[in-house]
Amino acid sequence: MELLNQIHAVVGDAGLITGEEVAARPGDWRGRTSCSARAVVRPRTTAEFSEVMKLCYAARQPVVPTGGLTGLVRGHVVNPGELQLSFERMRSIESIDPVGRTMIVEAGVPLQAAQKMAAEHGLLYGVDLSARGSCTIGGNISTNAGGNTVIRYGMTRENVLVLEAVLADGTVVSSMNSLLKNNTGYNLKQLFIGSEGTLGLVTRAVLRLHPAPISEATAIVAFDSFEKLTQFLSLAGSRLGGILRSFEVMWNNFYEIIGVRSGRHRPPLPAGHEVYVIVEVAGTDIERDEVLFEDVLAVALEKGIAADAVVAASKSQRDAIWAIREDVEGEIIMMAPAADFDVSLPIVHMPGLR
């Protein structure tokens, strides 16, 4: 207990959870398991994280960092004897610069909170995924999350300017400036983004923001072969250019079960086509962007590339289309037993490995 007493001296009563209270905490985002850690440590600042890591390093105590528990590869699972390091008390949005288009956040800030703050200033944070309400910025950074808008804004790596991290021995590595053009020395952030906490624990970050779009349009399009889907991707890329924001694919076995048979949604298109895609554009010219979008869909239908399409006529219809793609709970219920996974493949290899 000496180590826990030392940690308690650093983080205080609110920063350390032990005993039965640990098991009362969820071990995964579904709440199907309970936390089995030796204790849960909840530092409030980078300085506290640093002191905790120094103590654990000296005692050779294994630790597991935890954010929103939404990862699909079990990187957040804590075994007995390990300490869980939680970022749940580091949820401050420290500042936002609407002119420089940057935001400074602590690692425990939920993605949705960062998105909301950006929107209040007429800006947009370019990373979005279905777990937005629970996943954290720190977790997104550690996994280099992509999400629904990667085709427009890139991965998390492209949306983080600099960061602050604590190494295993407690050393703090920090370069917290808000410069978009920065060629000073080594770009250390690249080592930590996507490293899953193995090289250090990210505690704060400067996020890059973008102007919020004025125009938006969403459609769901059906195809009778994957080859025709790729033809449509090429068509959309060449005709829509920079306003193409999302291109999310669903195979029929998913769409039919979740979108149609589950009864949880009102399907915008009938099942039976080989593959479906949610395609979305966002730009700065409402009339021009809408015409471009509709022209691309019309060409795809006229040339027999697309089999069917529905354009959302309202925000509620847009949300209903995306709800099918993001219905993870329905997927678990309707497609059980199912294995969680998160992999990437070259497009040309997808037909044979789906």
XYZ file of C-alpha atoms in Angstrom:
354
model
C 0.000 0.000 0.000
C 3.004 2.335 0.225
C 2.755 3.237 -3.477
C -0.949 4.028 -3.230
C -0.315 6.188 -0.180
C 2.330 8.091 -2.115
C -0.035 8.524 -5.049
C -2.786 9.671 -2.694
C -0.476 12.376 -1.408
C -0.178 13.666 -4.981
C -3.767 13.431 -6.268
C -5.824 13.648 -3.059
C -9.070 11.893 -2.171
C -10.795 12.748 -5.470
C -7.859 11.440 -7.460
C -7.633 7.884 -6.114
C -10.276 5.145 -6.150
C -9.627 1.840 -4.391
C -11.446 -1.201 -3.022
C -15.030 -2.003 -3.984
C -15.475 1.319 -5.762
C -13.061 0.118 -8.456
C -15.177 -2.923 -9.328
C -18.268 -0.697 -9.482
C -16.789 1.117 -12.467
C -17.335 -0.206 -16.017
C -14.523 -2.088 -17.706
C -15.749 -1.378 -21.249
C -18.058 1.046 -23.059
C -20.939 -1.451 -23.073
C -20.830 -1.855 -19.293
C -20.690 -5.641 -19.670
C -17.528 -5.959 -17.575
C -16.269 -4.227 -14.479
C -12.924 -2.583 -13.857
C -10.432 -5.016 -12.326
C -7.573 -2.592 -11.681
C -5.604 -2.502 -8.474
C -6.740 1.116 -8.191
C -7.954 3.970 -10.391
C -5.805 7.093 -10.411
C -7.388 10.335 -11.630
C -4.821 13.152 -11.804
C -6.115 16.676 -12.374
C -3.097 18.264 -14.084
C -0.064 17.408 -16.160
C 2.070 18.032 -13.085
C 0.093 15.431 -11.117
C 0.384 12.952 -13.984
C 4.126 13.529 -13.971
C 4.449 12.873 -10.249
C 2.280 9.750 -10.455
C 4.356 8.364 -13.327
C 7.582 9.025 -11.405
C 6.247 6.993 -8.489
C 5.024 4.146 -10.702
C 8.290 4.099 -12.638
C 10.323 3.812 -9.458
C 8.060 1.032 -8.149
C 7.905 -0.746 -11.564
C 4.133 -0.527 -11.364
C 2.300 -1.278 -14.657
C -0.262 1.345 -15.685
C -2.996 1.490 -18.327
C -4.305 4.886 -19.544
C -8.070 5.114 -20.026
C -10.257 7.609 -21.838
C -13.839 7.015 -22.966
C -13.574 3.180 -23.111
C -14.766 3.278 -26.734
C -11.778 1.606 -28.410
C -12.409 -1.594 -30.363
C -9.062 -3.309 -29.818
C -9.186 -3.692 -26.014
C -6.304 -1.313 -25.406
C -8.142 0.075 -22.379
C -8.518 -3.280 -20.587
C -6.857 -3.267 -17.148
C -5.679 -6.498 -15.563
C -5.571 -7.169 -11.813
C -2.459 -5.669 -10.292
C -2.313 -2.828 -12.842
C -3.269 0.778 -12.175
C -5.813 2.479 -14.365
C -4.843 6.072 -15.167
C -8.017 7.973 -15.990
C -8.233 11.363 -17.696
C -11.797 12.009 -16.522
C -10.780 14.953 -14.332
C -8.861 16.630 -17.166
C -11.801 17.951 -19.209
C -10.976 21.613 -19.532
C -11.097 23.522 -22.814
C -8.446 26.017 -21.838
C -8.823 28.499 -24.680
C -9.954 29.013 -28.245
C -8.482 31.416 -30.783
C -11.084 32.142 -33.486
C -8.601 34.220 -35.496
C -5.752 31.709 -35.451
C -8.292 28.844 -35.574
C -6.826 26.868 -32.703
C -8.121 25.378 -29.465
C -6.161 24.237 -26.416
C -7.723 21.274 -24.620
C -6.909 18.763 -21.927
C -6.805 15.122 -22.976
C -10.008 14.120 -21.190
C -12.218 16.535 -23.146
C -14.931 14.577 -25.003
C -14.780 14.957 -28.771
C -18.330 16.322 -28.858
C -17.464 19.059 -26.346
C -14.597 20.228 -28.548
C -16.877 20.164 -31.595
C -19.521 22.215 -29.772
C -17.025 24.836 -28.607
C -15.661 25.200 -32.130
C -19.184 25.552 -33.548
C -20.005 28.334 -31.077
C -17.222 30.353 -32.695
C -18.213 29.598 -36.288
C -15.497 26.971 -36.600
C -15.227 23.206 -36.989
C -12.938 20.529 -35.578
C -12.238 18.168 -38.452
C -12.464 14.809 -36.648
C -15.869 13.170 -36.190
C -16.944 9.626 -35.275
C -20.000 7.927 -33.832
C -18.530 7.707 -30.315
C -18.226 11.513 -30.224
C -20.219 11.818 -27.001
C -17.918 9.576 -24.979
C -14.568 9.273 -26.750
C -11.919 11.754 -25.650
C -9.432 13.929 -27.486
C -6.599 12.066 -25.762
C -7.981 8.735 -26.935
C -8.390 10.070 -30.469
C -4.777 11.219 -30.429
C -3.446 7.957 -29.025
C -5.201 5.964 -31.759
C -4.866 8.562 -34.541
C -8.632 8.311 -35.029
C -10.030 8.858 -38.504
C -13.822 8.853 -38.499
C -16.503 10.075 -40.875
C -14.778 13.130 -42.340
C -11.274 11.791 -42.965
C -11.681 12.165 -46.732
C -11.926 15.950 -46.238
C -9.964 16.801 -43.100
C -7.630 13.848 -42.681
C -6.844 11.764 -39.612
C -6.394 13.146 -36.101
C -2.713 13.599 -36.960
C -3.642 16.354 -39.452
C -5.820 18.129 -36.880
C -3.356 18.396 -33.984
C -0.725 21.133 -34.117
C 1.278 20.311 -30.990
C 0.824 18.452 -27.730
C 2.083 17.836 -24.231
C 2.896 14.362 -22.939
C 4.272 12.630 -19.860
C 6.867 9.909 -20.389
C 7.118 6.678 -18.388
C 9.614 8.168 -15.935
C 7.501 11.290 -15.398
C 9.401 13.560 -17.761
C 7.107 16.167 -19.339
C 7.567 16.781 -23.071
C 5.784 19.942 -24.151
C 5.658 22.243 -27.168
C 2.378 24.034 -26.536
C 2.395 26.774 -29.153
C -0.360 27.658 -31.595
C 1.663 28.255 -34.739
C 0.315 26.749 -37.939
C 3.648 27.400 -39.656
C 6.234 25.897 -37.330
C 9.572 24.533 -38.552
C 11.449 24.665 -35.250
C 13.295 21.418 -34.662
C 11.892 17.922 -34.329
C 8.152 17.373 -34.701
C 7.789 15.264 -31.564
C 3.993 15.128 -31.720
C 4.247 12.588 -34.532
C 5.828 10.059 -32.159
C 2.919 10.180 -29.727
C -0.021 10.345 -32.141
C -1.115 6.783 -32.836
C 1.285 5.225 -30.324
C -1.542 4.078 -27.987
C 0.195 5.509 -24.924
C 3.227 3.236 -25.296
C 5.678 6.143 -25.613
C 3.969 8.569 -23.271
C 0.616 9.839 -22.051
C -0.790 12.857 -23.889
C -2.226 15.323 -21.366
C -2.895 18.470 -23.429
C -3.060 19.412 -27.098
C -3.483 22.327 -29.468
C -6.131 21.447 -32.050
C -6.340 22.896 -35.530
C -9.784 24.243 -36.447
C -11.440 24.997 -39.792
C -14.131 27.431 -40.924
C -17.580 25.942 -40.447
C -19.254 25.146 -43.785
C -22.205 27.204 -44.996
C -23.700 24.546 -47.254
C -24.241 20.863 -46.492
C -25.898 18.055 -48.419
C -26.216 14.348 -47.680
C -27.358 11.368 -49.738
C -27.408 7.607 -49.470
C -26.617 5.820 -52.722
C -26.992 2.141 -53.623
C -24.766 0.138 -55.996
C -25.057 -3.344 -57.452
C -21.324 -4.003 -57.402
C -18.277 -2.772 -55.541
C -16.660 -1.872 -58.868
C -19.465 0.606 -59.555
C -18.977 2.059 -56.078
C -15.329 2.784 -56.887
C -16.409 4.369 -60.188
C -18.698 6.660 -58.212
C -15.882 7.532 -55.798
C -13.735 8.613 -58.751
C -16.626 10.576 -60.237
C -17.399 12.323 -56.951
C -13.737 13.075 -56.302
C -13.220 14.671 -59.724
C -16.506 16.623 -59.851
C -16.867 17.674 -56.195
C -13.231 18.271 -55.294
C -12.689 19.898 -51.912
C -16.342 19.989 -50.877
C -16.561 16.181 -50.591
C -16.631 15.579 -46.831
C -17.791 12.022 -46.182
C -17.911 8.730 -48.067
C -19.033 5.973 -45.697
C -19.658 2.505 -47.126
C -22.097 -0.137 -45.822
C -22.418 -3.608 -47.323
C -25.882 -5.074 -47.778
C -25.524 -7.639 -44.993
C -25.107 -4.739 -42.557
C -27.641 -2.397 -44.161
C -30.366 -5.041 -44.386
C -29.975 -6.261 -40.824
C -29.530 -2.878 -39.130
C -31.349 -0.508 -41.456
C -34.303 -2.701 -42.422
C -34.865 -5.855 -40.373
C -33.989 -4.443 -36.958
C -37.033 -2.164 -36.940
C -34.877 0.507 -35.345
C -34.808 2.728 -38.446
C -36.924 3.880 -41.362
C -34.786 2.698 -44.316
C -34.330 5.403 -46.959
C -33.596 2.733 -49.608
C -34.703 -0.891 -49.905
C -32.275 -3.687 -49.071
C -30.890 -5.990 -51.740
C -28.211 -3.924 -53.426
C -24.654 -5.105 -52.903
C -23.314 -1.977 -51.275
C -24.497 1.416 -50.011
C -22.643 4.657 -49.347
C -23.439 7.776 -47.390
C -21.925 10.640 -49.340
C -21.844 14.153 -47.966
C -20.578 17.513 -49.173
C -19.930 20.741 -47.284
C -18.881 24.061 -48.765
C -19.310 27.814 -48.847
C -21.747 28.361 -51.739
C -25.218 26.987 -51.046
C -26.616 27.219 -54.583
C -23.464 26.107 -56.385
C -22.694 23.223 -54.038
C -26.238 21.864 -54.187
C -26.235 21.927 -57.989
C -22.832 20.211 -58.162
C -23.970 17.498 -55.751
C -27.227 16.800 -57.546
C -25.469 16.787 -60.933
C -23.011 14.128 -59.743
C -25.844 11.943 -58.467
C -27.769 12.415 -61.712
C -24.762 11.440 -63.832
C -24.178 8.352 -61.687
C -27.793 7.252 -62.100
C -27.973 8.051 -65.828
C -24.781 6.105 -66.591
C -25.917 3.114 -64.568
C -23.157 3.517 -62.023
C -25.605 3.984 -59.145
C -28.723 1.840 -58.791
C -30.706 4.189 -56.544
C -30.224 7.308 -54.410
C -32.016 9.453 -51.849
C -30.981 12.992 -50.918
C -31.785 14.158 -47.391
C -34.259 17.040 -47.542
C -33.837 18.106 -43.913
C -31.538 17.767 -40.941
C -33.809 15.106 -39.466
C -33.526 13.042 -42.647
C -29.747 13.500 -42.639
C -29.596 12.354 -39.011
C -31.782 9.346 -39.837
C -29.409 8.262 -42.617
C -26.351 8.583 -40.387
C -28.140 6.803 -37.532
C -28.061 3.558 -39.533
C -24.317 3.799 -40.084
C -23.658 4.676 -36.436
C -26.023 2.177 -34.780
C -23.372 0.174 -32.978
C -25.826 -0.920 -30.292
C -28.138 -2.355 -32.926
C -25.222 -4.109 -34.554
C -24.342 -5.791 -31.271
C -27.946 -6.896 -30.693
C -28.811 -8.002 -34.224
C -25.474 -9.429 -35.354
C -24.359 -11.241 -32.191
C -22.075 -12.974 -31.688
C -19.842 -10.299 -33.175
C -16.173 -9.496 -32.742
C -15.095 -5.883 -32.331
C -12.399 -4.813 -34.758
C -10.974 -1.723 -36.402
C -8.830 -2.307 -39.466
C -7.919 -0.474 -42.660
C -7.498 -1.966 -46.116
C -6.526 -0.652 -49.539
C -9.719 -0.095 -51.518
C -8.712 -2.587 -54.207
C -8.522 -5.381 -51.604
C -11.896 -4.749 -49.975
C -14.158 -6.881 -52.204
C -12.331 -10.107 -51.353
C -11.957 -9.452 -47.640
C -15.295 -7.997 -46.589
